[in-house]
Coordinates of C-alpha atoms in Angstrom, one line a residue:
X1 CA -15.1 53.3 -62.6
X2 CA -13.6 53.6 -59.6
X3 CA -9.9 51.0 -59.1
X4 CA -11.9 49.3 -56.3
X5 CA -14.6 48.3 -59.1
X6 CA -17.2 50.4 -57.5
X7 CA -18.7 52.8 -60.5
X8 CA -18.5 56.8 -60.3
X9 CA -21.2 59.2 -61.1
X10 CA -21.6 62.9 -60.6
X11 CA -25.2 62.8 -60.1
X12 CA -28.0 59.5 -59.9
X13 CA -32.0 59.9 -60.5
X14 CA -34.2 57.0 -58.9
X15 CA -37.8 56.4 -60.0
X16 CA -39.7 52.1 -58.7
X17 CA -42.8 50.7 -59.4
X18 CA -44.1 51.6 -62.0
X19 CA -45.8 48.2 -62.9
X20 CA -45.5 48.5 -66.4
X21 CA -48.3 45.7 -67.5
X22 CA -51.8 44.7 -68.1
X23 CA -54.4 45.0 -70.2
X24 CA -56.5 48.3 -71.3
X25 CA -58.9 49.5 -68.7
X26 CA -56.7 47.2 -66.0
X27 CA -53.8 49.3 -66.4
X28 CA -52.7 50.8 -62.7
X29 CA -49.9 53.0 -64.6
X30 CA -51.0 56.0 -66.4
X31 CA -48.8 58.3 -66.3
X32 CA -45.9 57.9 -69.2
X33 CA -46.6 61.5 -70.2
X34 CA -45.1 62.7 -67.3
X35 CA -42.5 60.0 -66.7
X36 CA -41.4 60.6 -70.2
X37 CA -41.0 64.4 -69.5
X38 CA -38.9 63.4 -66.1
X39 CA -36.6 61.1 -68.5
X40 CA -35.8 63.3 -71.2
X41 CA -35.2 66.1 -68.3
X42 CA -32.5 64.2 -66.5
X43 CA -31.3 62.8 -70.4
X44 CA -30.8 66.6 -71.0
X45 CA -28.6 67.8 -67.9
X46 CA -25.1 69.1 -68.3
X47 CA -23.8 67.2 -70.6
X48 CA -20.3 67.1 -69.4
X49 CA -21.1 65.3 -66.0
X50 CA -22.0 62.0 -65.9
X51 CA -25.3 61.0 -65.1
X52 CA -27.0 57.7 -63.9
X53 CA -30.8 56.6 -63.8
X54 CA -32.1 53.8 -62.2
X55 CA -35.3 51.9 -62.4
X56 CA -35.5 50.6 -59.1
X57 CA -37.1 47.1 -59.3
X58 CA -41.3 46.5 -60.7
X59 CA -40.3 48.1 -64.4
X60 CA -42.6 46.1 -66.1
X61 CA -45.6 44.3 -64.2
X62 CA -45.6 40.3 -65.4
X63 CA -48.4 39.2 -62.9
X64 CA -50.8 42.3 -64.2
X65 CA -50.5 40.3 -67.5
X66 CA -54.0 38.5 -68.8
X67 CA -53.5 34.8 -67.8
X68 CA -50.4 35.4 -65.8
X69 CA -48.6 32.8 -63.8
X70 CA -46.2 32.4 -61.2
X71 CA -43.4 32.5 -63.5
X72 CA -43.7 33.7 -67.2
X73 CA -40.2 32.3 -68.3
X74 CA -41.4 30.7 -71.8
X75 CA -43.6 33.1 -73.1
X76 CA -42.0 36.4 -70.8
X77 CA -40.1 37.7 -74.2
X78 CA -43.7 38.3 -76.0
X79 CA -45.3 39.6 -72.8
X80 CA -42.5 41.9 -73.2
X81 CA -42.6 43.2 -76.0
X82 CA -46.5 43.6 -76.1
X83 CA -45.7 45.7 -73.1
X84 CA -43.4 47.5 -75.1
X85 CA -46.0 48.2 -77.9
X86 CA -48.8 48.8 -75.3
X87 CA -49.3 52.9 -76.5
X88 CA -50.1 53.4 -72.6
X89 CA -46.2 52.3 -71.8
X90 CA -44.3 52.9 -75.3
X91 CA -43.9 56.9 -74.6
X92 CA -41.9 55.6 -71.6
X93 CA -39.7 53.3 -73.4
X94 CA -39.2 55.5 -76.6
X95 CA -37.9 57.8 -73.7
X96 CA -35.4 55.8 -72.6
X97 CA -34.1 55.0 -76.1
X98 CA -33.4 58.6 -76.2
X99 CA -31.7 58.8 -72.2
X100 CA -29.3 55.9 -73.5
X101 CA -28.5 57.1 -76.7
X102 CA -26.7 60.1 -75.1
X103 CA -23.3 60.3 -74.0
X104 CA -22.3 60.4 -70.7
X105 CA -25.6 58.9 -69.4
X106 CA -25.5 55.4 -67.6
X107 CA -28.8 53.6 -67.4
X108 CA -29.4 50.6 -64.7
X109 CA -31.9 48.0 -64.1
X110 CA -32.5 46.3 -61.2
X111 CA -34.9 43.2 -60.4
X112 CA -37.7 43.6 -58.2
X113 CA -40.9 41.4 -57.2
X114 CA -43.5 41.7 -60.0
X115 CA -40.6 41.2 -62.8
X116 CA -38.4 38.2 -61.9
X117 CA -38.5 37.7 -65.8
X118 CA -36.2 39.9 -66.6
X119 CA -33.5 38.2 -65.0
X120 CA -33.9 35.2 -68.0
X121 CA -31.0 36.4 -70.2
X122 CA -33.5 36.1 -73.8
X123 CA -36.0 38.3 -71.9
X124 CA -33.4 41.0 -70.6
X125 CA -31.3 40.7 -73.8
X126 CA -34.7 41.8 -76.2
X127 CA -35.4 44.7 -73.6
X128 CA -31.7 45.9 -74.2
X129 CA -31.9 45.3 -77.8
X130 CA -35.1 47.1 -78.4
X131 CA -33.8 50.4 -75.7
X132 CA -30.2 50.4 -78.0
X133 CA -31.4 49.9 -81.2
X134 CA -27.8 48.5 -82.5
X135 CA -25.9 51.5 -81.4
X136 CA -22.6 49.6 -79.5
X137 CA -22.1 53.2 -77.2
X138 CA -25.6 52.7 -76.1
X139 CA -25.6 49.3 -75.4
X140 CA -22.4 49.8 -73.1
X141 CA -24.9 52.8 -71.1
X142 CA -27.0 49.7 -70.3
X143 CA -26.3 48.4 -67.0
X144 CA -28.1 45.3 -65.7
X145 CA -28.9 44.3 -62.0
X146 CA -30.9 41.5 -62.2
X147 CA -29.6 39.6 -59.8
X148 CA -31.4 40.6 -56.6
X149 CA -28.3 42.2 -55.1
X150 CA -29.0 45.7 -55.9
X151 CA -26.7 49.0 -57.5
X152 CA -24.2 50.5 -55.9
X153 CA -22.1 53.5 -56.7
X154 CA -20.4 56.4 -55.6
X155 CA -21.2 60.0 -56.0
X156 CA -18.9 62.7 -54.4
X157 CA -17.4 60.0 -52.5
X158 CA -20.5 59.3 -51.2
X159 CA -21.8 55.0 -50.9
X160 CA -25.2 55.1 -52.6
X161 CA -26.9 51.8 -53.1
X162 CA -29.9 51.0 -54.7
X163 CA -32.1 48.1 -54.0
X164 CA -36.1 47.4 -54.4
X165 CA -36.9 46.7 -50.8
X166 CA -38.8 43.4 -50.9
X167 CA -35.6 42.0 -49.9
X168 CA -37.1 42.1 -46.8
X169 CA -40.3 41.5 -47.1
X170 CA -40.8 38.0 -45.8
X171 CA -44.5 38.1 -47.8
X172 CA -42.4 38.7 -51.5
X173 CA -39.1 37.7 -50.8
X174 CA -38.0 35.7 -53.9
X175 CA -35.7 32.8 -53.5
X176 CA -32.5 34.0 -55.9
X177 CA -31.2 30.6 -55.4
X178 CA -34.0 29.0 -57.6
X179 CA -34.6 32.0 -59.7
X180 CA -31.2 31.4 -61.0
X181 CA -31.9 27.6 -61.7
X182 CA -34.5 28.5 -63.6
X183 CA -32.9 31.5 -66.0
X184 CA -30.4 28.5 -66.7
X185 CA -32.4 25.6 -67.4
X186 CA -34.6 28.3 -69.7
X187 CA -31.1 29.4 -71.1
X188 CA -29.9 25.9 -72.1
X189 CA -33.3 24.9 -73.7
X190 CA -35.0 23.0 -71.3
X191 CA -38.0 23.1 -69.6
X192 CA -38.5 25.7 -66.4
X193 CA -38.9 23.9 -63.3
X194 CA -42.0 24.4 -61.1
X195 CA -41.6 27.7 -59.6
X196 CA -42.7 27.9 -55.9
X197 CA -43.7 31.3 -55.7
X198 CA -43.8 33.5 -52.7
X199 CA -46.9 34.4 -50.4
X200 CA -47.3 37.6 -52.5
X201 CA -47.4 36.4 -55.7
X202 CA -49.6 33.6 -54.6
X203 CA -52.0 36.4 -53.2
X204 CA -52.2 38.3 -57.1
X205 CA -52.5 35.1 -59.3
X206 CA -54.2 33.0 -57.3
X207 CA -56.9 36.0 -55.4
X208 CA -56.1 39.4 -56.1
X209 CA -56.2 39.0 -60.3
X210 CA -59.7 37.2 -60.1
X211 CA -61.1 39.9 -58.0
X212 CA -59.5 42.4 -60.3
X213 CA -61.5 41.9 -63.4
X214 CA -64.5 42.8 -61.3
X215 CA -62.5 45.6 -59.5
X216 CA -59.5 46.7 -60.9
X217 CA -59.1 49.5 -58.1
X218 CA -58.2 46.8 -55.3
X219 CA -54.7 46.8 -57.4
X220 CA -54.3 50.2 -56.1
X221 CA -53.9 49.9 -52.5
X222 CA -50.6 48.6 -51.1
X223 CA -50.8 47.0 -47.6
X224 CA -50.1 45.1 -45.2
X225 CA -51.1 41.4 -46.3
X226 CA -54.3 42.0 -43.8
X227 CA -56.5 44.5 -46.5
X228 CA -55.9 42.7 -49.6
X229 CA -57.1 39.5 -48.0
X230 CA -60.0 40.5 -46.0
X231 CA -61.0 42.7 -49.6
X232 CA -60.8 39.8 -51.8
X233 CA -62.9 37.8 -49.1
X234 CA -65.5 41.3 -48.9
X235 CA -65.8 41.2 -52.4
X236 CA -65.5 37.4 -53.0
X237 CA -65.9 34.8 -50.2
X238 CA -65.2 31.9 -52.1
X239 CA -61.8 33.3 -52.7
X240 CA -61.2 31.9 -48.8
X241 CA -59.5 28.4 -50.6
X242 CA -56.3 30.0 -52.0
X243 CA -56.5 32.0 -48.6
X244 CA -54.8 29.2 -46.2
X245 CA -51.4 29.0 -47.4
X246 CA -51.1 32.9 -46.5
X247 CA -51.6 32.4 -43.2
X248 CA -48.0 30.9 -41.8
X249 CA -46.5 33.9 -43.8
X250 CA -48.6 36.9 -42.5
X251 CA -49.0 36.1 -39.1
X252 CA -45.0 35.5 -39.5
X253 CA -45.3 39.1 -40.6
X254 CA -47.6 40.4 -37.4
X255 CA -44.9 38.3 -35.2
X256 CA -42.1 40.1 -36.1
X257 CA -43.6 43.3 -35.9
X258 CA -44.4 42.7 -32.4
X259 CA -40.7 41.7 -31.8
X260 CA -39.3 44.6 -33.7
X261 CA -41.6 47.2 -31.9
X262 CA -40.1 45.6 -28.4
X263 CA -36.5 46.9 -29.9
X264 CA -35.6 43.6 -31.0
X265 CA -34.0 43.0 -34.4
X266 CA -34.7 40.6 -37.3
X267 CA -31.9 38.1 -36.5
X268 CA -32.4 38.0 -33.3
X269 CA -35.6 36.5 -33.2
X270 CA -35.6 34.1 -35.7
X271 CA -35.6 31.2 -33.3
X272 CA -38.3 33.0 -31.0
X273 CA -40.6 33.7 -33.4
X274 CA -40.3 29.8 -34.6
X275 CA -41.6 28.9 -31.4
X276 CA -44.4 31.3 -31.1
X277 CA -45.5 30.3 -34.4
X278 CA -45.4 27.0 -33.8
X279 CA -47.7 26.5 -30.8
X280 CA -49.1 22.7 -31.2
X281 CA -52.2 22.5 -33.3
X282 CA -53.3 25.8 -34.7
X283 CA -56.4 26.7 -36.6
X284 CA -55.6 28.7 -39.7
X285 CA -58.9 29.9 -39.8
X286 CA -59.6 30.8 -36.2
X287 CA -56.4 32.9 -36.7
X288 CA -57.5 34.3 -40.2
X289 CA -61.0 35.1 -38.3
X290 CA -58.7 37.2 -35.7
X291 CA -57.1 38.8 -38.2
X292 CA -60.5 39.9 -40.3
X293 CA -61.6 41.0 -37.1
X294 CA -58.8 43.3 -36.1
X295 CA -58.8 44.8 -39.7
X296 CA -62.7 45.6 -39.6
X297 CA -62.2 46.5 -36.1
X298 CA -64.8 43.9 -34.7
X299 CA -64.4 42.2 -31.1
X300 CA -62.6 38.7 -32.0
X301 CA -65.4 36.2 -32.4
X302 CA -66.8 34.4 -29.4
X303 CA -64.7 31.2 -28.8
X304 CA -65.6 28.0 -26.3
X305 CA -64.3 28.7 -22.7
X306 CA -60.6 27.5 -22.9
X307 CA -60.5 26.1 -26.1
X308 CA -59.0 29.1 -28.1
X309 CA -56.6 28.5 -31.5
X310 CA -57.5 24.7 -30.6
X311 CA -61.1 24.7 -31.1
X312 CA -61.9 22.3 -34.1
X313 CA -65.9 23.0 -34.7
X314 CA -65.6 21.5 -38.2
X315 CA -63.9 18.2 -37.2
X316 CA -66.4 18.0 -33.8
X317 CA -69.5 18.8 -36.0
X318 CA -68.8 16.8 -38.8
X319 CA -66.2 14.4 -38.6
X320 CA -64.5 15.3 -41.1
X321 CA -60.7 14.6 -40.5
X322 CA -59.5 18.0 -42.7
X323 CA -58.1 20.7 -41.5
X324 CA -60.7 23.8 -41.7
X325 CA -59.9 25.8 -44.7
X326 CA -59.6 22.6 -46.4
X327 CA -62.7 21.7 -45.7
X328 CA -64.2 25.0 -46.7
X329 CA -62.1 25.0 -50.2
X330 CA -63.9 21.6 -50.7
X331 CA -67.5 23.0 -50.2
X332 CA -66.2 26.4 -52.1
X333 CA -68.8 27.3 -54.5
X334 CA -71.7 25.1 -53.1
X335 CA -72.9 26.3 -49.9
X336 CA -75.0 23.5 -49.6
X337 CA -76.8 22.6 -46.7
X338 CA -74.9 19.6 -44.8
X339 CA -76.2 17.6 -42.3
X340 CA -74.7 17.3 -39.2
X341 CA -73.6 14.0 -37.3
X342 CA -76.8 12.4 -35.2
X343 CA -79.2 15.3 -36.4
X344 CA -81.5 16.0 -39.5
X345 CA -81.0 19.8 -38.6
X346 CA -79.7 21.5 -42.1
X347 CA -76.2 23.1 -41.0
X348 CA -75.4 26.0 -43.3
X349 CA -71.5 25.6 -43.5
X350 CA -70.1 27.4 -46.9
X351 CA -67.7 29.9 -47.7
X352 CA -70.4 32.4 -47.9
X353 CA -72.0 31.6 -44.4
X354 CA -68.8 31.8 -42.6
X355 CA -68.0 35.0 -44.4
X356 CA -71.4 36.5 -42.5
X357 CA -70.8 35.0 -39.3
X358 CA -67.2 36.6 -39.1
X359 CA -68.1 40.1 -40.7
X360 CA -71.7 39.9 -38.0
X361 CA -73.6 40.4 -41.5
X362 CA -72.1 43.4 -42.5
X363 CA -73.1 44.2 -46.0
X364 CA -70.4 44.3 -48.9
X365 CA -70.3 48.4 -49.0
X366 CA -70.3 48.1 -45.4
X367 CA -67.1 46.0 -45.1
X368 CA -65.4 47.7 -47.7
X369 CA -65.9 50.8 -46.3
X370 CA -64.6 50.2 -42.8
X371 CA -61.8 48.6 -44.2
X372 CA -60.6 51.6 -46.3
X373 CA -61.8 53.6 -43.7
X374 CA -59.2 52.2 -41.5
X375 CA -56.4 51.9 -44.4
X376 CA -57.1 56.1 -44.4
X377 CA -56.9 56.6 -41.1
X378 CA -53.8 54.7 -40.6
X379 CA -52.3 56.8 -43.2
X380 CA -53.0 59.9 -41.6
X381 CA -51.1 58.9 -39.0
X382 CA -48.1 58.7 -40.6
X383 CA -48.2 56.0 -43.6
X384 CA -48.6 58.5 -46.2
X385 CA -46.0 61.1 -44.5
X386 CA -42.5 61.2 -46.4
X387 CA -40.4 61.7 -42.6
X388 CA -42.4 58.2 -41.2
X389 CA -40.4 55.1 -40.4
X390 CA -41.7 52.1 -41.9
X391 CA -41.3 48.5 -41.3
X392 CA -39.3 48.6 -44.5
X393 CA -36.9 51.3 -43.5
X394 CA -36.1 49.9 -40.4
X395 CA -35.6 46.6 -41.7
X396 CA -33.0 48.0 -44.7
X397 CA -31.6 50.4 -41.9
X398 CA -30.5 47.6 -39.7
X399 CA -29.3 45.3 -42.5
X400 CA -27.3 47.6 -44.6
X401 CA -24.1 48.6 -43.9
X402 CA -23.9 51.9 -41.8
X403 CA -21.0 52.9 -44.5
X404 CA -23.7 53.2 -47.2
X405 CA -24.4 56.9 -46.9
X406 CA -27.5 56.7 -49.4
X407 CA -30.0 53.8 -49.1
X408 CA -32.4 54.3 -51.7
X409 CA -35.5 51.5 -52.1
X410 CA -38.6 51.5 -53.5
X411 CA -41.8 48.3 -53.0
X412 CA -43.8 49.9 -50.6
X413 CA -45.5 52.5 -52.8
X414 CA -45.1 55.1 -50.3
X415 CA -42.4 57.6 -50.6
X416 CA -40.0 58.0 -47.7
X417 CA -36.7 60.7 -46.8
X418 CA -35.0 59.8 -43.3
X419 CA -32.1 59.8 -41.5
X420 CA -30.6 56.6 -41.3
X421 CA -30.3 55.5 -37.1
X422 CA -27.1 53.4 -38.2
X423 CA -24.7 55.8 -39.8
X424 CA -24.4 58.7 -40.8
X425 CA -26.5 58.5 -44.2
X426 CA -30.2 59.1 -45.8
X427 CA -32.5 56.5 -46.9
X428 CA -35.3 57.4 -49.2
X429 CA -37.7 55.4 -51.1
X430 CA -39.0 56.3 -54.1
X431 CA -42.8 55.2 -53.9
X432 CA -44.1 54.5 -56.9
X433 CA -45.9 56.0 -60.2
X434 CA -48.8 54.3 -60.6
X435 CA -52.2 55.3 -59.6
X436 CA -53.2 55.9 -55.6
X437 CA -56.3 55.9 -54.6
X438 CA -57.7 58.7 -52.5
X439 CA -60.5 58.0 -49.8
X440 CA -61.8 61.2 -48.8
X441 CA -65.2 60.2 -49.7
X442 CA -65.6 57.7 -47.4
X443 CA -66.7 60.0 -44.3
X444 CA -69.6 61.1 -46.1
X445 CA -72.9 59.1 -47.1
X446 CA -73.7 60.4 -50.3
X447 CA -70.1 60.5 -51.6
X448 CA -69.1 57.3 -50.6
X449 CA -72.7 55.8 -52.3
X450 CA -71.9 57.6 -55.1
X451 CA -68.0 56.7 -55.2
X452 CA -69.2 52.9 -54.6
X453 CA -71.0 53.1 -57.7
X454 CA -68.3 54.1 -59.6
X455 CA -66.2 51.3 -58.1
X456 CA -68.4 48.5 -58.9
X457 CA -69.9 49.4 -62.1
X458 CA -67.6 52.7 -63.6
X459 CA -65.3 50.4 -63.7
X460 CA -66.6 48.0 -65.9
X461 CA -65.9 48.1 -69.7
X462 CA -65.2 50.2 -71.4
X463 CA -64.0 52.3 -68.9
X464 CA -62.6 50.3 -66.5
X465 CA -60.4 52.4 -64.5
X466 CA -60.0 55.2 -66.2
X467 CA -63.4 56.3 -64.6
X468 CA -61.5 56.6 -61.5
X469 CA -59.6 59.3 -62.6
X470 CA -62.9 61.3 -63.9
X471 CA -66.2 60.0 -61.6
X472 CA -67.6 62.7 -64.2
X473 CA -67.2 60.7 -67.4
X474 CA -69.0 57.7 -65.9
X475 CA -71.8 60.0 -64.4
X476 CA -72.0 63.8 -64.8
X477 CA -72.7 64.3 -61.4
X478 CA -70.0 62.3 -59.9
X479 CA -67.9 65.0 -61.4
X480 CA -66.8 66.7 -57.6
X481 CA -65.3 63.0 -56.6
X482 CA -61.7 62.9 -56.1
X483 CA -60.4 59.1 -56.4
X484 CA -57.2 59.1 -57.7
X485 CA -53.9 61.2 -57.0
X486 CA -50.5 60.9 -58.5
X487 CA -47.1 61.3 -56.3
X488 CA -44.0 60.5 -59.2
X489 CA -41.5 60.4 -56.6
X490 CA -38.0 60.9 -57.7
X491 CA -34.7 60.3 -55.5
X492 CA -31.4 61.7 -56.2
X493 CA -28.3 62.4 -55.2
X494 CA -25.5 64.5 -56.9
X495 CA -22.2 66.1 -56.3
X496 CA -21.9 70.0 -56.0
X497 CA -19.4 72.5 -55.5
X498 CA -21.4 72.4 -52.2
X499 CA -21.1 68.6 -51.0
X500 CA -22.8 65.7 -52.1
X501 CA -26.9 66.5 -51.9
X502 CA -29.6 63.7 -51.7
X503 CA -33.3 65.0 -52.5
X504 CA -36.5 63.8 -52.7
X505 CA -38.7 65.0 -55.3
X506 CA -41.9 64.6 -57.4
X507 CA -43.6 65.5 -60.6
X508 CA -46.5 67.7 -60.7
X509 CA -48.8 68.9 -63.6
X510 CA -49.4 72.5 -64.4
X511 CA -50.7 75.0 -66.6
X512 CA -48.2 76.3 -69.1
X513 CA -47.9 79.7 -70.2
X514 CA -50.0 79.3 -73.6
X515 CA -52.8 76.6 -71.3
X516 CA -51.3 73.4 -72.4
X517 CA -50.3 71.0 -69.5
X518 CA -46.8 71.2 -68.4
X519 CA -44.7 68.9 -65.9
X520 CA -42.7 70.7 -63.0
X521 CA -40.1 70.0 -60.2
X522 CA -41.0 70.4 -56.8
X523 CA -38.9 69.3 -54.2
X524 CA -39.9 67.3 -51.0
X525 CA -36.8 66.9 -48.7
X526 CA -33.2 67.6 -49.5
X527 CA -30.1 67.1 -47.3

């Protein structure tokens, strides 16, 4: 360690997200094999340099967990350790029992979105117990940064830091603040407060983790907060009750982005951005009918000549004082026929109806498939490309200090290497390792009717979604379907007689020499 406090390396290895978590057949992480391999690779370098790796925030998946909650705190330790046990996950661990039980190797942990857990000292402390297995040198190789503020070092005399990237993401920024309340009032023996969780976590507990244990694939797809929502609503209308509270946060999210395009940044429009959000009466679900709209790429839905966000047709044709979604949440599950005020006409008002009436009676398939139609094509214009700028880049760019001459974050599932426009220095993100999904069947009839079958009953036990990855073991001849691919994205940076060189890199299979399956280097951007 450096006399400023700041710690030294010779060389750092970044891997995020790899959502460690779930239950068989629900599992979005497959691949410990390879990530296994990776560890013991980077375990195995020179030994006389030092050598740091860094799990990047979303280790271990707590909300993929069969009756998860907001916040695990009281039972988190045996979530943890069946996790541990899991045999899809323990290769991964065992792996990192050997990395730290090596000299000269550092190993950090840092917090991200989908494992606030970990930051509970009993729930860190039996992770680092079971990764040291009583050895003292091993335990000091353990470096914990569970407090939301990231890992910073120095390689070369270079400022690398290292944070998860929800930070900011106003849709799963956690409130540290409360967290740390929490981990206390857990520590001293009493009772967790209610945890207020964040619009993202709201969306997987309360809609996404329903929706899963029909279709476990819609875990696959990381978005924008538009897909997942209008998905869960494709695949399960009623699922439009836990849908309001979202609403205040995303379009939050579509306002900023609007700002940012125009060159502005995130502090500057804070007040702005309160006062286009707060209009004067607005109808959550008109705007949540603008947004389906856009996403299926639909002309907005006709409104009454000058009414606009202000239009109240449940209030005027019932009377009924609640605000829309309200309303709808009450009726959830009925889809009775009400009567309307004055008239013995049945009016069809349920969550169902209004789900037609927005999508213009658009079959299920046929929603789905516009949806990740679109999600593709956005992609080939640049969301799946390494050398795009995200939201998430520009956000960290601006924020971080331009001294930091290697930014490296993860969250977004999609891997990034770019030149930082404040400073001199790199960001890259690390994506993730779980499974992607791929959509090239959608363009064609018979694949994607073939490739929906697979998605709403290949799935199903005892499969589940392991019949992604082989179409062919669900039905012979699905066998020429391709639905899944695998990125393993690895950062790193490390000092050489050269300079200090930041990479990108990932993890690909291949046939060994004697036809067993081997794991190989290849490098996708290097500085």
């Amino acid at each position: 360690m450096s006399q400023d406090g700041v710690i030294e390396l010779d060389e750092l290895h970044v891997v995020s997200d790899l959502h460690l978590g779930g239950a068989p057949g629900f599992q979005i992480f497959n691949q410990a094999p390879a990530l296994a391999w990776t560890i013991d690779k980077i375990g195995a370098s020179d030994k006389s340099r030092r050598v740091g790796l860094c799990l990047n925030g979303d280790i271990v998946d707590f909300l993929a967990e069969p009756g998860a909650s907001y916040f695990s705190a009281a039972t988190a330790v045996s979530i943890l350790r069946r996790i541990r046990s899991d045999p899809a996950f323990s290769p991964v661990f065992d792996a990192l029992q050997r990395f730290v039980a090596r000299p000269n190797r550092l190993l950090v942990l840092v917090l991200g979105n989908h494992d606030i857990e970990l930051s509970v000292p009993a729930v860190h402390e039996s992770l680092v117990v079971d990764l040291t297995q009583g050895n003292h040198g091993a335990r000091a190789r353990v470096h914990l940064r569970l407090d939301g503020v990231g890992f910073r070092c120095r390689i070369g005399g270079r400022e690398v830091l290292c944070v998860h990237g929800n930070e900011v993401d106003s849709f799963n920024v956690i409130d540290l603040g409360m967290l740390h309340r929490a981990s206390r009032d857990v520590t001293m023996g009493r009772p967790a407060p209610p945890w207020v969780p964040c619009a993202g976590t709201r969306l997987v507990i309360d809609v996404m983790n329903d929706v899963k244990r029909r279709f476990p694939w819609v875990d696959l797809l990381k978005p924008e907060w538009e897909l997942p929502v209008a998905l869960a609503l494709a695949l399960d209308p009623t699922k439009l009750k836990h849908v309001g509270g979202l609403i205040p946060v995303g379009l939050r999210r579509v306002v900023d982005g609007r700002r940012r395009a125009r060159g502005l940044l995130a502090d500057e429009i804070e007040e702005d951005a309160e006062q286009e959000l707060d209009h004067g009466p607005r109808d959550d679900l008109l705007v949540l009918e603008d947004v389906l709209s856009t996403a299926l790429d639909l002309d907005a839905y006709p409104r009454s000549p000058g009414r606009g966000r202000e239009l109240d047709p449940f209030k005027e044709l019932y009377g009924d004082p609640r605000p829309p979604l309200e309303f709808l949440a009450f009726k959830a599950g009925s889809d009775g026929a009400l009567l309307g005020p004055g008239t013995t006409a049945p009016q069809l008002l349920g969550p169902t109806d209004w789900w037609r009436r927005v999508t213009r009676g658009l079959t299920t398939p046929e929603v789905v498939r516009k949806l990740l139609r679109k999600w593709l094509e956005e992609g080939l214009k640049g969301t799946f490309s390494p050398w795009t700028p995200d939201e998430t880049f520009e956000q960290l760019d601006a924020r971080v200090d331009p001294g930091i001459d290697v930014l490296i974050a993860g969250h977004t599932h999609l891997h990034r290497a770019l030149r930082r426009s404040h400073g001199r220095g790199w960001y890259v993100n690390t994506g993730t390792w779980i499974r992607l999904m791929e959509a090239t069947w959608l363009d064609d009839e018979d694949a994607f009717a073939r490739a929906w079958d697979v998605l709403c009953h290949g799935v199903k036990p005892p499969m589940g979604m392991d019949a992604l990855d082989d179409p062919g073991r669900f039905k012979p001849e699905y066998a020429d379907i391709k639905m899944i691919k695998h990125v393993r994205s690895v950062a790193s940076v490390s000092s050489t007689p050269q300079g200090t060189v930041t990479r990108l890199y990932v993890i690909e299979e291949h046939e060994n020499a004697d036809k067993s399956k081997g794991w190989r280097e290849r490098e996708v951007a290097s500085s």
